[in-house]
CSV table of C-alpha atoms and ligand atoms in Angstrom, one decimal:
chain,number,residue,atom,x,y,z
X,1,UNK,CA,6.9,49.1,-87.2
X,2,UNK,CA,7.1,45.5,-87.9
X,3,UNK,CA,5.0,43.4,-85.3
X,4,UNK,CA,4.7,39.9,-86.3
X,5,UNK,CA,6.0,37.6,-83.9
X,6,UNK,CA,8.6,35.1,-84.1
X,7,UNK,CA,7.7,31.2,-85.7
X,8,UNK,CA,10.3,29.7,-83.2
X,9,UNK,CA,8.2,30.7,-80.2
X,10,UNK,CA,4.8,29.3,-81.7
X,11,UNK,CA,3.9,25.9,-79.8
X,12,UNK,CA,1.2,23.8,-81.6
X,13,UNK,CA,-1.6,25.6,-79.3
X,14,UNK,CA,-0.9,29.1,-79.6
X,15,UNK,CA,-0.5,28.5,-83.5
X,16,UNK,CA,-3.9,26.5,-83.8
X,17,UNK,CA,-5.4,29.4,-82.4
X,18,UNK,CA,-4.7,31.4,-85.0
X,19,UNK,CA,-5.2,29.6,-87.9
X,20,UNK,CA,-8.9,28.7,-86.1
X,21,UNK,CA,-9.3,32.7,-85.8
X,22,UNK,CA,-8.7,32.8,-89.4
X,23,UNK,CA,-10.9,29.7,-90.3
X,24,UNK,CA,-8.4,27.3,-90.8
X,25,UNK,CA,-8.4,23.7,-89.5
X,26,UNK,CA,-6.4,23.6,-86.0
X,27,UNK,CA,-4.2,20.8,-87.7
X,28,UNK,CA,-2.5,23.2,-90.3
X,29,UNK,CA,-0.2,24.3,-86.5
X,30,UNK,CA,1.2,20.7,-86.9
X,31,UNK,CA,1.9,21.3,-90.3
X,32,UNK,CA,4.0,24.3,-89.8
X,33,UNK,CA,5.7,23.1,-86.8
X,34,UNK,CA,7.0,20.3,-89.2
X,35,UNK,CA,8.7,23.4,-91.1
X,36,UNK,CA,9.8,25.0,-88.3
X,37,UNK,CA,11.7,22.3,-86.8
X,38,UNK,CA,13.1,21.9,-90.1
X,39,UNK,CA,14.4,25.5,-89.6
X,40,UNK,CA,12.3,26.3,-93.3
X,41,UNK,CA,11.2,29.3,-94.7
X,42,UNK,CA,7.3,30.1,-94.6
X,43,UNK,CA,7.5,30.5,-98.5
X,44,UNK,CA,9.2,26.7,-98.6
X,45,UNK,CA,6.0,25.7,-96.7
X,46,UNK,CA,4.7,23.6,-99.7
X,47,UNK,CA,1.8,21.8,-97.6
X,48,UNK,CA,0.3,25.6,-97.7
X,49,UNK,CA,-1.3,27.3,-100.4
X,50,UNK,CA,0.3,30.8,-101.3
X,51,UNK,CA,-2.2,32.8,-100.1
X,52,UNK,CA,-2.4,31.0,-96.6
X,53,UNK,CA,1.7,31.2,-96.6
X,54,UNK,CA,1.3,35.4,-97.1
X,55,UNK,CA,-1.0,35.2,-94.1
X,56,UNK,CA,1.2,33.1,-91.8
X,57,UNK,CA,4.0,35.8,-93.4
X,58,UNK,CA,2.3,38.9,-92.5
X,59,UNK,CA,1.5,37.6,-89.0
X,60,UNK,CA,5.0,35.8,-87.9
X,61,UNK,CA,8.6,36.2,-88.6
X,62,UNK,CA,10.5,33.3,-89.9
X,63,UNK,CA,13.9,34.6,-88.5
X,64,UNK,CA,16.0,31.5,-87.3
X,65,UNK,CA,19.3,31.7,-85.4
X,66,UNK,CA,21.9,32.8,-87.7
X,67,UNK,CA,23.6,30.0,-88.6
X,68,UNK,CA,25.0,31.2,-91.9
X,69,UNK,CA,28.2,33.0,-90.2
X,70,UNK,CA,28.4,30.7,-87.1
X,71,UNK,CA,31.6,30.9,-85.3
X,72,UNK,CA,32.8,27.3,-84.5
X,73,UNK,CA,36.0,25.8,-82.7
X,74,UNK,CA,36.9,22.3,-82.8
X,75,UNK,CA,38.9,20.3,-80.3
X,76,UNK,CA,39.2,16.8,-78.3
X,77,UNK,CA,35.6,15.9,-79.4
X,78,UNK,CA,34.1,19.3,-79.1
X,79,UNK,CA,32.3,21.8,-81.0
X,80,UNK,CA,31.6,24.8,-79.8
X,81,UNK,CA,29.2,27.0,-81.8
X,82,UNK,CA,28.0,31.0,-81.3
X,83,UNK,CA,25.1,30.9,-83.3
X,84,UNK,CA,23.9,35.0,-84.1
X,85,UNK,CA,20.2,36.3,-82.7
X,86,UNK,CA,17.8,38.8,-84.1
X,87,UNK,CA,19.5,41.6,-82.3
X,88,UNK,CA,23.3,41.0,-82.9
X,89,UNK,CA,23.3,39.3,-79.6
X,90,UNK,CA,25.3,35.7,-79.9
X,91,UNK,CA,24.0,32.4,-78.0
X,92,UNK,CA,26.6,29.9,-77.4
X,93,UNK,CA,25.7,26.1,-77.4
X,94,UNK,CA,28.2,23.1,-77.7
X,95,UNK,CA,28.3,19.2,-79.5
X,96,UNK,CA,30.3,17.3,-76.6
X,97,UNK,CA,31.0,14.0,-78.3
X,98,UNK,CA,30.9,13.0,-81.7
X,99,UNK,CA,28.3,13.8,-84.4
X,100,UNK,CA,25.9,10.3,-84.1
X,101,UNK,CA,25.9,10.3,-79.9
X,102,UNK,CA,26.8,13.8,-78.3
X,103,UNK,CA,25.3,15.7,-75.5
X,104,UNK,CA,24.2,19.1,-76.9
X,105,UNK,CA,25.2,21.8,-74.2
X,106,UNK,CA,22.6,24.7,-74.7
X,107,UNK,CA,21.9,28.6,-72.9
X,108,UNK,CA,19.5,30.0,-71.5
X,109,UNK,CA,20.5,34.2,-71.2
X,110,UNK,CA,22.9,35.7,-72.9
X,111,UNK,CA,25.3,36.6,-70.5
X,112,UNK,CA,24.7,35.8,-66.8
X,113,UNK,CA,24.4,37.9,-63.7
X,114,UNK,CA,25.0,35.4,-61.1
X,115,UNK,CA,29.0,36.1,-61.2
X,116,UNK,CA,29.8,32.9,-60.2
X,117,UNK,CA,33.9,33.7,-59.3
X,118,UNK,CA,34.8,30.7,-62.0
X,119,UNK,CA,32.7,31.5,-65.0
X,120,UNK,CA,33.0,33.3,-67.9
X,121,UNK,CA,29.4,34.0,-68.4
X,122,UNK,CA,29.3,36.1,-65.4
X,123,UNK,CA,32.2,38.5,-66.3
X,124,UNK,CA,30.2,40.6,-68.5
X,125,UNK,CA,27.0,41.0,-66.5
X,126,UNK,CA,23.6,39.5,-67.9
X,127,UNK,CA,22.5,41.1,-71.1
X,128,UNK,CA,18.9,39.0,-71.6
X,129,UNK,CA,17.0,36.3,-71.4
X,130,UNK,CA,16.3,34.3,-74.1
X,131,UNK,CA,12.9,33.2,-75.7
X,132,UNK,CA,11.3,29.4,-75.4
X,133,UNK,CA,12.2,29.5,-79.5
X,134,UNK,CA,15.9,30.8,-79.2
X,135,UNK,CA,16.6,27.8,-76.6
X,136,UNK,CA,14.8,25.1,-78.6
X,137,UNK,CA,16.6,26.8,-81.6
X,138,UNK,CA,20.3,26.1,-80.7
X,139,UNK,CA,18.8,22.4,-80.8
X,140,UNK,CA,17.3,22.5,-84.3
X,141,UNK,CA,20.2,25.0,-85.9
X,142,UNK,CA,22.9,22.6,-84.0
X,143,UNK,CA,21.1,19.6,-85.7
X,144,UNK,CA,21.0,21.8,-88.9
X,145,UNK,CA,24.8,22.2,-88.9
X,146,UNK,CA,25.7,18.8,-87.8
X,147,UNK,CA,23.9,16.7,-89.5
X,148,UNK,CA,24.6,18.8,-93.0
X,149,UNK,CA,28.3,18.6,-91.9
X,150,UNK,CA,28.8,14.8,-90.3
X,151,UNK,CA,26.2,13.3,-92.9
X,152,UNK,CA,24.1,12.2,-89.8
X,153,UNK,CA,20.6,12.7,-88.1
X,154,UNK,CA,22.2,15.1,-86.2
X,155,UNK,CA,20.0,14.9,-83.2
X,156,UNK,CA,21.8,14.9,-80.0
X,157,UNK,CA,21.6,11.5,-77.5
X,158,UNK,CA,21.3,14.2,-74.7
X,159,UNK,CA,20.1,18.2,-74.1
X,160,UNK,CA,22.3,19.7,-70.6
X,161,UNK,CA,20.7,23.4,-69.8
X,162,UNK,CA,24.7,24.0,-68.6
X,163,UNK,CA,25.3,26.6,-71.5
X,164,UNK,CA,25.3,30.6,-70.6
X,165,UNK,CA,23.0,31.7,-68.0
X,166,UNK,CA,21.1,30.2,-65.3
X,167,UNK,CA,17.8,28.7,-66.3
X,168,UNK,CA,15.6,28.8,-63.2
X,169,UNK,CA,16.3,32.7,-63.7
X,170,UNK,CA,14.5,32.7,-66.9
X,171,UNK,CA,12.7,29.8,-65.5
X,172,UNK,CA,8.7,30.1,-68.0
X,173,UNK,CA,11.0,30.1,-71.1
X,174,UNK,CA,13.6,27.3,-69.9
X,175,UNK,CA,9.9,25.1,-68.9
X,176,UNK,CA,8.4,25.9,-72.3
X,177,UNK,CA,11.3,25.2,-74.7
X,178,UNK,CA,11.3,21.5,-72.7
X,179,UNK,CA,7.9,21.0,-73.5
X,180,UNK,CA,8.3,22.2,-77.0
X,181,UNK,CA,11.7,19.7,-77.1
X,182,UNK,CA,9.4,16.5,-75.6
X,183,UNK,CA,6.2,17.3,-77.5
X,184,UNK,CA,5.5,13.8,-78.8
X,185,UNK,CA,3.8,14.8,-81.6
X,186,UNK,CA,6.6,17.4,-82.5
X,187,UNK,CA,10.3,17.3,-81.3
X,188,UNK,CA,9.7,14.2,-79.2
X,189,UNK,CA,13.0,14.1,-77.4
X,190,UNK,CA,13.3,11.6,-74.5
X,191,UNK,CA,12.1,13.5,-71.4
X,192,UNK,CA,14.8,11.6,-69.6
X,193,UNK,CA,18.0,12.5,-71.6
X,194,UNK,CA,17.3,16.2,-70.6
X,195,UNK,CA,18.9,17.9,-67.4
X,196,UNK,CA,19.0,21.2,-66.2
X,197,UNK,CA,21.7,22.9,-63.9
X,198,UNK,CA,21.0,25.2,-61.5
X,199,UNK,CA,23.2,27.8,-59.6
X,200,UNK,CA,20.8,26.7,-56.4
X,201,UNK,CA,17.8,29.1,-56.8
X,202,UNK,CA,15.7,28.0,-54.1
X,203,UNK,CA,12.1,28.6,-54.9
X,204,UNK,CA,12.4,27.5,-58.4
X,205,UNK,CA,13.9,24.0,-57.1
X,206,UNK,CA,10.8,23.6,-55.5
X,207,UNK,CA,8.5,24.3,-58.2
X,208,UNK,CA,10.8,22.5,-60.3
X,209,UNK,CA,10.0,19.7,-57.9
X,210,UNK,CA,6.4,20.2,-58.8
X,211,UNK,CA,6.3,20.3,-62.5
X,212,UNK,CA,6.1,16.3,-62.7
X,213,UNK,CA,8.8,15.9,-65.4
X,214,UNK,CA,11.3,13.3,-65.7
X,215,UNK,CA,13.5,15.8,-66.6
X,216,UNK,CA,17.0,15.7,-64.5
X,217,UNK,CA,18.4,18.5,-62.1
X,218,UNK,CA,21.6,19.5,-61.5
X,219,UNK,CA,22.9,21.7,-58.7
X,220,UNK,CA,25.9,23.6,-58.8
X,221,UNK,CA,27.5,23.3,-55.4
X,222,UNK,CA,31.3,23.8,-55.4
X,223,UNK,CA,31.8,24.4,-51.6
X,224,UNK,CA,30.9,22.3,-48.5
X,225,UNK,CA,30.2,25.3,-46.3
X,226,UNK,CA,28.3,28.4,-46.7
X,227,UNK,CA,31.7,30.7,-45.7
X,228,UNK,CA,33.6,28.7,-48.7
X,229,UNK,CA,30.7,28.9,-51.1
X,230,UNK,CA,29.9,32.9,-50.7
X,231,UNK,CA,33.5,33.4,-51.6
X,232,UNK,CA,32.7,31.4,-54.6
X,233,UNK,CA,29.6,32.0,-55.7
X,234,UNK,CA,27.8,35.2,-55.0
X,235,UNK,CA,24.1,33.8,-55.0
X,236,UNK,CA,24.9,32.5,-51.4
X,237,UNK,CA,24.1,35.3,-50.2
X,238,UNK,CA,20.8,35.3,-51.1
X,239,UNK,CA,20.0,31.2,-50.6
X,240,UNK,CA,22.6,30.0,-48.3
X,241,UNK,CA,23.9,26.5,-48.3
X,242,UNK,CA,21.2,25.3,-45.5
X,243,UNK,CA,18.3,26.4,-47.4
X,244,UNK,CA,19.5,25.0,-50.7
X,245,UNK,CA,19.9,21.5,-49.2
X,246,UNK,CA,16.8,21.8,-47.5
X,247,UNK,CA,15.2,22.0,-51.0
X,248,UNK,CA,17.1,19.4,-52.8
X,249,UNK,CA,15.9,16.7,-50.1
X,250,UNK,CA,12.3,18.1,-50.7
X,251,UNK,CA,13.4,17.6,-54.7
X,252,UNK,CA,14.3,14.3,-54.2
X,253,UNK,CA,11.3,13.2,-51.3
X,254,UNK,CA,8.8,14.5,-54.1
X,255,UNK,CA,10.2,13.3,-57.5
X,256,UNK,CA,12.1,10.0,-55.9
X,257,UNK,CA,14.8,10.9,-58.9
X,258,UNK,CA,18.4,11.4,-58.2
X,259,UNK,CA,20.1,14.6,-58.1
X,260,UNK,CA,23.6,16.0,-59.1
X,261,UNK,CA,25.9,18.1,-57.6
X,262,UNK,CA,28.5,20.0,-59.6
X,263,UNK,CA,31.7,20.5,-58.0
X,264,UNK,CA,34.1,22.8,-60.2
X,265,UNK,CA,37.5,21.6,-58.2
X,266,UNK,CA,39.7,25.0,-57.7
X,267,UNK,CA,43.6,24.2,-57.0
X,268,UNK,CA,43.9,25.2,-53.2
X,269,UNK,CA,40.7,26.3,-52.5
X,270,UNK,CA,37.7,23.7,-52.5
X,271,UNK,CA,39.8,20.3,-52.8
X,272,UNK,CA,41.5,19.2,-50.0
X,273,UNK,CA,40.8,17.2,-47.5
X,274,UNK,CA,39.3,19.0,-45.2
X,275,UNK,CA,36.8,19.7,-47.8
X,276,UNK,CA,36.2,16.0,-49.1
X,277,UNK,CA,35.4,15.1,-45.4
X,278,UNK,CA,33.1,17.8,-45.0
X,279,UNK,CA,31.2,16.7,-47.8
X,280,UNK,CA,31.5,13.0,-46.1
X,281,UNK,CA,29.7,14.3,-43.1
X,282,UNK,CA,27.2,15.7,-44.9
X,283,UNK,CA,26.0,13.8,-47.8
X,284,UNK,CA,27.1,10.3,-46.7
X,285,UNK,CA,23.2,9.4,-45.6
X,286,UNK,CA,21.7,11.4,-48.3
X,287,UNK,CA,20.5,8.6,-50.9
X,288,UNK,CA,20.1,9.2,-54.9
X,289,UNK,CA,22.7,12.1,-54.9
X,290,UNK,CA,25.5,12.0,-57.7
X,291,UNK,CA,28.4,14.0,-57.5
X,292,UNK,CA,30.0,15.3,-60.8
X,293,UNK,CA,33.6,16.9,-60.1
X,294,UNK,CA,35.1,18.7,-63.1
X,295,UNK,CA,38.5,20.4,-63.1
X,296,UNK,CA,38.4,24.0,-63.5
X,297,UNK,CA,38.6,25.3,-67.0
X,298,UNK,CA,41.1,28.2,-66.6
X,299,UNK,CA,39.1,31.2,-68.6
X,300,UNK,CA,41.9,33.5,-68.1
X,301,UNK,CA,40.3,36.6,-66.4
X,302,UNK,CA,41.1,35.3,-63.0
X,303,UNK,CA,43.9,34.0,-61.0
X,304,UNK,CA,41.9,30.4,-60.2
X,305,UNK,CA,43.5,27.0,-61.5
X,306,UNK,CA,42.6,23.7,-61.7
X,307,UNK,CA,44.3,21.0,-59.4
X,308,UNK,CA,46.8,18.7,-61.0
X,309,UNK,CA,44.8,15.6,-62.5
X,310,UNK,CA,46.4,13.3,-59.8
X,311,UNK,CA,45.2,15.9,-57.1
X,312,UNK,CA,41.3,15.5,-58.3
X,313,UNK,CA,41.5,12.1,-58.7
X,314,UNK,CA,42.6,11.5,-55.4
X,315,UNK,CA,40.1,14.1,-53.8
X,316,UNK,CA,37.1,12.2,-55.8
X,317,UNK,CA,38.7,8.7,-54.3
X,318,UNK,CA,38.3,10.3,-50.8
X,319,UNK,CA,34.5,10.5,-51.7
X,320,UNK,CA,34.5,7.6,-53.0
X,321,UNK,CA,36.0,6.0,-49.6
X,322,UNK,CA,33.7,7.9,-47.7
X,323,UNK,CA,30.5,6.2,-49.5
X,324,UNK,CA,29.7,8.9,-51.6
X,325,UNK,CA,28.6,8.4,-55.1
X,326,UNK,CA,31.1,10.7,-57.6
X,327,UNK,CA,32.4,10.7,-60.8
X,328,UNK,CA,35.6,13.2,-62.3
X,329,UNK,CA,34.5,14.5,-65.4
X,330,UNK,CA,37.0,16.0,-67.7
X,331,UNK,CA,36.8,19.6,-68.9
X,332,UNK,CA,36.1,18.8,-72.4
X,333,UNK,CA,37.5,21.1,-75.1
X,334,UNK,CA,39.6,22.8,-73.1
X,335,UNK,CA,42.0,24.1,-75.8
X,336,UNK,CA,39.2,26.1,-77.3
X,337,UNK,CA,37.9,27.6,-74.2
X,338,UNK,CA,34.9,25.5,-73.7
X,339,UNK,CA,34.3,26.6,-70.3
X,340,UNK,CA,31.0,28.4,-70.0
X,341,UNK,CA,30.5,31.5,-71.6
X,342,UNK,CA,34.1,31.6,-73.0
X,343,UNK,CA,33.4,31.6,-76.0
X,344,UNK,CA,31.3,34.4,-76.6
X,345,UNK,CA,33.8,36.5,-73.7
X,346,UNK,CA,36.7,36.3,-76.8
X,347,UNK,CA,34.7,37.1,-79.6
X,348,UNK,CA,33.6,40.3,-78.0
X,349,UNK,CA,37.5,41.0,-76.8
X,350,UNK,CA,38.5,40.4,-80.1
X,351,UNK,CA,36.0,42.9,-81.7
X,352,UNK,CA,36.4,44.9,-78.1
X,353,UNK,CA,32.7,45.1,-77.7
X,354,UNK,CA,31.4,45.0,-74.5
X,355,UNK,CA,27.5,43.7,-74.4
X,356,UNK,CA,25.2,46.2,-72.7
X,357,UNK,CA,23.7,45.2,-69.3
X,358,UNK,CA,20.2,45.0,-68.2
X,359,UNK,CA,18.1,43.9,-65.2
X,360,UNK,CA,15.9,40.7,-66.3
X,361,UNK,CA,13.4,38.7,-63.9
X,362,UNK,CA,11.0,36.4,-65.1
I,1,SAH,N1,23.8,28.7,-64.1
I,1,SAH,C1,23.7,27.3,-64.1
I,1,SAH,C2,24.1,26.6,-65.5
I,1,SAH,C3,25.3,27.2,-66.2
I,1,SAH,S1,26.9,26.8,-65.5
I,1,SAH,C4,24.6,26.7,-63.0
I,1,SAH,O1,25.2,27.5,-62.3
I,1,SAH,O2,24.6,25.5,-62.8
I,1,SAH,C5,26.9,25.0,-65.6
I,1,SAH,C6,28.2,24.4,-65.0
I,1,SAH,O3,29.3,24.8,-65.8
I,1,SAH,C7,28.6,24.8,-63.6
I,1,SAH,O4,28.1,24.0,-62.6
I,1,SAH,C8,30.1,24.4,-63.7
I,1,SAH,O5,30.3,23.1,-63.4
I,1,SAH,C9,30.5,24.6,-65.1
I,1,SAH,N2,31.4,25.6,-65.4
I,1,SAH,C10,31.3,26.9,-65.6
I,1,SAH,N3,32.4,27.5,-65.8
I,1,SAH,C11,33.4,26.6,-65.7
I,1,SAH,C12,34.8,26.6,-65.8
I,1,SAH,N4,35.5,27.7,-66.0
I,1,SAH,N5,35.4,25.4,-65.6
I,1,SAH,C13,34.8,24.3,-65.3
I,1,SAH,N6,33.4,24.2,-65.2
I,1,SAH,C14,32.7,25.4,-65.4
């Protein structure tokens, strides 16, 4: 039985360990990360001697995301790209913009079990969660791709956990691959051009709140009443709409930063104006709050649409009136199914494979 442990999920400290149980300088961890972030090979580790590479070898795995088969769709300034795992599972992360200033759109599970009535993810149940390295990996094998493509750094301007799965559900690994992305002697990523999206998991928005990172949050909202938002979004259930607020003004009281709320607009059902004044009444007093509609991203398993484009704008100009702070972001890629999950949904129709399901907590 093979037990060495994946490179990807090696931080500098858990890595100096072990070459100081071996008698090795702690800096040699620093040296390999430099590999590793490189996406190399241990036996391409040339700042090693042989017999220290064997020992790193026998010890960790240098299995990377599968890039070598990636499956990639193009469209309107998108790239969407299913990147394969150790175990035949696929992650799906996307390049929004083009190759010198995009957002890189990343998971967190594969699959999702929050069955959000919208998403793609959700259809299939949630299969896992994914490690600290196999998040910070869609950065480094997207950068890999890209920049070997474009002829570029390849580094995206900004990371969005808005991929598959919810984050605060696999909450220690989604924390650790940040660190690992803003280590300033590693990665170094601008703390501040990461954000994270939630589903609206209550305690983790508090202990988010306490974490002291400049990183931004993201709350997906979609309804402005808790009758509206169960028929939506399942998790209401278990943190209604009251509760959820209640911890997104603590978010903002304890980190002063600004919070956004994403509103997926659905034709007939949460953008009319009875809803727009709703969210008047509610949020006009509430200060550093963002909202970020998006027209609905038909993923074809249900009967949802998106409201005409005239229809959303004038529905974001009635928050607008009402002194509320919004922007109308467009569904990018939409002609290759860029909506969340959707992706990875067709390649297992195509193949008709349907991913196994398992209970995961953190
Ligand atoms: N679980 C987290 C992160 C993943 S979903 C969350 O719920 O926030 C991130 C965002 O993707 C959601 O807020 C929603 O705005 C968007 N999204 C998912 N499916 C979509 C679809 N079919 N059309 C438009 N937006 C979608």
């Amino acid at each position: 039985m093979n037990e060495r442990t994946p490179l990807l999920d090696q931080d500098a400290v858990s890595l100096g360990k072990w070459f100081e149980d071996i008698g090795e300088p702690n800096y040699r961890a620093r040296q390999v990360l430099k590999w590793i972030d490189q996406l190399e090979p241990i036996q391409a580790m040339s700042d090693l001697s042989a017999p220290l590479r064997d020992l790193l070898s026998e010890r960790y795995s240098d299995d990377y995301l599968d890039t070598s088969e990636c499956i990639e769709s193009v469209d309107e300034g998108t790239n969407r790209f299913l990147f394969k795992l150790q175990d035949d599972e696929a992650v799906e992360c996307v390049q929004i913009g083009p190759a010198e200033d995009y957002t890189a759109c990343i998971s967190t599970q594969v699959g999702c079990g929050l069955r959000c009535s919208f998403c793609a993810s959700g259809k299939f149940g949630l299969v896992r969660n994914l490690s600290p390295g196999e998040i910070v990996g869609q950065i480094l094998s997207l950068r890999k791709v890209i920049s070997k493509k474009q002829n570029v750094d390849g580094w995206p301007r900004h990371i969005v956990y808005m991929g598959m799965g919810e984050p605060f559900q696999n909450y220690r690994a989604t924390m650790d691959s940040i660190r690992r992305l803003i280590d300033s002697e590693g990665i170094n990523f601008g703390v501040r051009r990461i954000t994270v999206s939630t589903v609206g998991l209550v305690p983790e928005i508090y202990r988010f709140a306490n974490e002291d990172l400049q990183v931004g949050l993201a709350v997906s909202l979609h309804a402005p009443n808790s009758d509206l938002r169960r028929s939506i979004m399942p998790i209401e259930e278990v943190y209604p709409l009251s509760r959820l607020l209640t911890a997104c003004e603590k978010y903002i009281e304890k980190t002063g930063r600004r919070l956004t709320f994403e509103y997926v607009l659905l034709k007939d059902i949460n953008d009319g104006p009875k809803e727009a004044k709703k969210l008047i009444e509610t949020f006009k007093k509430w200060k550093l709050v963002h909202f970020n509609l998006i027209r609905y991203n038909p993923i074809g398993m249900t009967k949802l649409r998106p409201p005409a484009p005239a229809q959303a704008k004038a529905f974001m100009n009635r928050l607008r009136d009402g002194g509320i702070h919004v922007t109308l972001r467009q569904s990018p890629g939409k002609k290759i199914n860029a909506a969340c999950g959707q992706l990875r949904g067709l390649e297992y129709e195509k193949h008709g494979v349907r991913p196994k399901l398992a209970e995961v907590s953190d």
